Short mmCIF file of C-alpha atoms and ligand atoms in Angstrom, two decimals:
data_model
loop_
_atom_site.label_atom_id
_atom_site.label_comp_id
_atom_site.label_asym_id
_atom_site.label_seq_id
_atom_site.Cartn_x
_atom_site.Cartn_y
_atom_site.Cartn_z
CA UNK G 1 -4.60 16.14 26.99
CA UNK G 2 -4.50 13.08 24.67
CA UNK G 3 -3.79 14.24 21.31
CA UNK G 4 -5.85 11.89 18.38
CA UNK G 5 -5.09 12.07 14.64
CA UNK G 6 -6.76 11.83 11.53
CA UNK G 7 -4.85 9.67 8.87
CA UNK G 8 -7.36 10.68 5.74
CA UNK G 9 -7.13 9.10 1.96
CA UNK G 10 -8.70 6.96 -0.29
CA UNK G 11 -6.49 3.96 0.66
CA UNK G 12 -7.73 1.87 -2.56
CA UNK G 13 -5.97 -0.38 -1.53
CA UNK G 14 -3.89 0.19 1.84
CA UNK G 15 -0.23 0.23 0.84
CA UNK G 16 2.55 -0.86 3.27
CA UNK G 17 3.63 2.72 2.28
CA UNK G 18 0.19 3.44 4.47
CA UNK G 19 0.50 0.89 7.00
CA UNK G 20 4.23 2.74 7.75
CA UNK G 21 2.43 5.89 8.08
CA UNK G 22 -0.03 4.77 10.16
CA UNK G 23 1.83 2.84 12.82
CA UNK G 24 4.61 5.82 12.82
CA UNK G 25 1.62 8.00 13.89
CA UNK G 26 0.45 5.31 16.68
CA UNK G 27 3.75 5.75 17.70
CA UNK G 28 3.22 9.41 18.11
CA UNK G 29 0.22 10.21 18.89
CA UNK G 30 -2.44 8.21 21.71
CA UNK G 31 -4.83 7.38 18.70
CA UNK G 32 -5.25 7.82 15.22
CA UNK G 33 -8.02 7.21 12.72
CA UNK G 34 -7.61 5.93 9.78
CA UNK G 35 -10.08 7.54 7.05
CA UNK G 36 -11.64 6.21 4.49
CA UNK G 37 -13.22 8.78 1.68
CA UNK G 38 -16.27 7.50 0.65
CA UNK G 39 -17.19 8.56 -3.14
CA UNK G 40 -14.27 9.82 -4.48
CA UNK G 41 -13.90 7.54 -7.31
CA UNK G 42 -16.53 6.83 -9.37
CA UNK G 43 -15.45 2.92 -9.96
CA UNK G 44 -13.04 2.20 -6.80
CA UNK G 45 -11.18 -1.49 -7.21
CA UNK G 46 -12.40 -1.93 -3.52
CA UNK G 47 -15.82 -1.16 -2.31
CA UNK G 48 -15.12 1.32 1.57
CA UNK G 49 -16.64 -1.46 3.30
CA UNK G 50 -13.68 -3.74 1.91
CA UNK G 51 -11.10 -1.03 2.74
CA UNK G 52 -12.55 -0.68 5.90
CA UNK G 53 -12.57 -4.41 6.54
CA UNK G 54 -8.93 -4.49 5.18
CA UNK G 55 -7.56 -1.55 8.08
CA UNK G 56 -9.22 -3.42 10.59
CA UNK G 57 -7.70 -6.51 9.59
CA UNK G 58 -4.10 -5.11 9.37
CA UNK G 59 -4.19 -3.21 12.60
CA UNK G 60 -6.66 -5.51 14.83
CA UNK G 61 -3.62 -5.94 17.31
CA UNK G 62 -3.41 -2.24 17.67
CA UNK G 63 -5.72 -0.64 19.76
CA UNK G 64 -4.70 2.82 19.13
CA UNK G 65 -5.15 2.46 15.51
CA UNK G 66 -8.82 3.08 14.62
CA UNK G 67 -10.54 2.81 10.78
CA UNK G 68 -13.51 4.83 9.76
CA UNK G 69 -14.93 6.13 6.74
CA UNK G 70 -16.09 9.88 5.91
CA UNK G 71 -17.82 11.97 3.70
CA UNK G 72 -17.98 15.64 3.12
CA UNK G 73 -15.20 18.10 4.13
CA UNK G 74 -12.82 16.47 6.03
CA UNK G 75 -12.05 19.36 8.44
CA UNK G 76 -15.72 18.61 9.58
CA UNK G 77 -14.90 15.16 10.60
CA UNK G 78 -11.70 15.91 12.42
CA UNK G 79 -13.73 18.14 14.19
CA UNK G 80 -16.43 16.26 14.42
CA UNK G 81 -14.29 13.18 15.94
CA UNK G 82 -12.79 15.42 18.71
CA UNK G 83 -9.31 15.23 16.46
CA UNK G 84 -6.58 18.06 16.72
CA UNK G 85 -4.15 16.86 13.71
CA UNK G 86 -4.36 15.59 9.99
CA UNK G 87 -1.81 13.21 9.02
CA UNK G 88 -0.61 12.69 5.81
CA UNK G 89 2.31 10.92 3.90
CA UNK G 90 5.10 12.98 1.73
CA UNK G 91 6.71 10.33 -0.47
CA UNK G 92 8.64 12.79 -2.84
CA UNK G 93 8.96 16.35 -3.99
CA UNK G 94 6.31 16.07 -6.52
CA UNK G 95 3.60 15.21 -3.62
CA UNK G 96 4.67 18.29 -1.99
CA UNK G 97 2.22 21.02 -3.81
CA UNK G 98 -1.07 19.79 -3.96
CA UNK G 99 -0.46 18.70 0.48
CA UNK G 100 0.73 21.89 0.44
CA UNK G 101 -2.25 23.73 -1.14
CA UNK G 102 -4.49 21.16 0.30
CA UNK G 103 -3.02 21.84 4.13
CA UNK G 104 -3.26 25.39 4.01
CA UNK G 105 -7.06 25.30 2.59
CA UNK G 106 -7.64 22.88 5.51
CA UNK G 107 -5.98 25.73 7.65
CA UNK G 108 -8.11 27.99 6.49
CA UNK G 109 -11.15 26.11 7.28
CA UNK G 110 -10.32 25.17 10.54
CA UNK G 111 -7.13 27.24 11.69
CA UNK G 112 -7.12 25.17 15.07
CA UNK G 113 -6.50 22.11 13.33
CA UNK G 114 -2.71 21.13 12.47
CA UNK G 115 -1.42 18.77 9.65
CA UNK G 116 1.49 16.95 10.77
CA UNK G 117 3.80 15.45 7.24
CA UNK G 118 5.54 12.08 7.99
CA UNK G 119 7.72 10.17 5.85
CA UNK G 120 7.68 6.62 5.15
CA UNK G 121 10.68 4.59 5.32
CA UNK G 122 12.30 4.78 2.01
CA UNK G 123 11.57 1.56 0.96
CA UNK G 124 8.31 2.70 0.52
CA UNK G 125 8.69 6.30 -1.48
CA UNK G 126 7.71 5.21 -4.78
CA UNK G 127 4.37 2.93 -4.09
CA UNK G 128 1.42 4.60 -4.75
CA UNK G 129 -2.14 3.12 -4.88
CA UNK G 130 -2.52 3.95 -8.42
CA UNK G 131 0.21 2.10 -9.25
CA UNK G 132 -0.39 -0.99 -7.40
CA UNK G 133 -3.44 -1.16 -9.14
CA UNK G 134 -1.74 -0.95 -12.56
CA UNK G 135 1.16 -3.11 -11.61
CA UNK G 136 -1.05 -5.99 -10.52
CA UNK G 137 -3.92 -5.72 -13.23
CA UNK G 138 -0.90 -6.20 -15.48
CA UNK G 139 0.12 -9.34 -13.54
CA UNK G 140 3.53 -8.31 -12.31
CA UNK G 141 4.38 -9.18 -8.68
CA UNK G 142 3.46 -6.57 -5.77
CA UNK G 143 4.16 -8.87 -2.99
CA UNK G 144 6.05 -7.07 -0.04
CA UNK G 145 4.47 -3.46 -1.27
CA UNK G 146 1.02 -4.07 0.06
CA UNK G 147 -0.01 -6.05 3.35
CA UNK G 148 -1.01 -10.03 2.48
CA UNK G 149 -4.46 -9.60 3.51
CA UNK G 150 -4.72 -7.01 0.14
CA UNK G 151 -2.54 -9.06 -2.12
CA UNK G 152 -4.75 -12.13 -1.71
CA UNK G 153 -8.02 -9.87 -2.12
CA UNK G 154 -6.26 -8.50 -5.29
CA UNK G 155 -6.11 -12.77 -6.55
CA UNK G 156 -9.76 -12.74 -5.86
CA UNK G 157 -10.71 -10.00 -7.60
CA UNK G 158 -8.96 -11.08 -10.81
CA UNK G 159 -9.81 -14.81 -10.07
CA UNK G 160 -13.82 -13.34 -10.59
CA UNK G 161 -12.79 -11.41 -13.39
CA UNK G 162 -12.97 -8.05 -11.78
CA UNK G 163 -10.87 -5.32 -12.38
CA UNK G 164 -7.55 -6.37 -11.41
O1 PNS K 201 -5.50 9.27 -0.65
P1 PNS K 201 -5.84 10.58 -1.30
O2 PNS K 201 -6.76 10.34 -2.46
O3 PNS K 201 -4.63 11.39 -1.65
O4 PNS K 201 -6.65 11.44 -0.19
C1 PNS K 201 -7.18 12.71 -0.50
C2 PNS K 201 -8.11 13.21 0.63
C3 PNS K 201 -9.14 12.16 0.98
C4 PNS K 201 -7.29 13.50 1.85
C5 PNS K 201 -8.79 14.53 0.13
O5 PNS K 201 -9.32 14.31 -1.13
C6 PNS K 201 -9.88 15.01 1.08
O6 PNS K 201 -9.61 15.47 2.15
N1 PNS K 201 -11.15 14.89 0.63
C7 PNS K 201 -12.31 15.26 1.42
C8 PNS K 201 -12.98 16.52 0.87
C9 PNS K 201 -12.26 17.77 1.36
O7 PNS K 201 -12.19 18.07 2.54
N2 PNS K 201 -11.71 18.51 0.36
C10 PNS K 201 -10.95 19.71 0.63
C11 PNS K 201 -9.50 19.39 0.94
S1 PNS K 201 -8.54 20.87 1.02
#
């Protein structure tokens, strides 16, 4: 049986703290889906679509590597897509409670599905979306922390005056 993953978050933007995650879990599992969550924030720096189009773009030599979006529970999509395991990244002991609540409720939902922790290379332990965002909108450098393809959307963005 192939085993495919769910890689869930809000990924706004991708971090090369994600794109470690996610190609340690092509590594390990025969596919994985990357998943977007559509409306979580109310005023995202990057519209889905764009986060979408940014996955695709980092991991278009990757066939494994798949990016979605979803809405709603996300037990119901991992079941929905056929998935047996949730994926998600522990950077430090402080992310460690709310996966931990946040696995078990899943477990509760859905006993039959399994979240798998990874690490990401140290390197990558303290970036965090959130402060990406902050880092860049107050023009200090991010370059290395975030794929190329998101750095240069970041210039754009603040080029047209928008958010960052
Ligand atoms: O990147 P994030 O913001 O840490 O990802 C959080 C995410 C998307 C994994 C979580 O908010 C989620 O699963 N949302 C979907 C709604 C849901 O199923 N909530 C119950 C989780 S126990």
């Amino acid at each position: 049986m192939s085993t495919l993953a769910v890689y869930p978050g809000s990924f706004d933007p991708l971090t090369n703290g994600h794109v470690d995650i996610i190609s340690r879990g092509a590594r390990l599992f025969d596919r994985i889906i990357v998943a977007v969550l559509v409306n979580a924030e109310k005023s995202p720096l990057f519209t889905p679509e764009e986060r979408v189009e940014i996955g695709r773009a980092v991991f278009r030599d990757q066939p494994n590597v798949e990016v979605d979006t979803f809405d709603g529970l996300l037990v119901d999509y991992v079941e929905r897509r056929g998935a047996q395991v949730i994926v998600r990244g522990l950077r430090a002991v402080s992310d460690f409670e709310f996966e931990f609540q946040m696995a078990l409720m899943n477990q509760r939902l859905k006993p039959k599905i399994e979240t798998v922790f990874m690490m990401p290379a140290e390197k990558y332990t303290y970036i965090s979306s959130r402060l990406i965002k902050e880092v860049f909108a107050l023009g200090g450098r991010v370059h290395g922390l975030v794929p190329d393809t998101v750095e240069t959307r970041l210039r754009a963005k603040r080029s047209r005056g928008k958010g960052a």
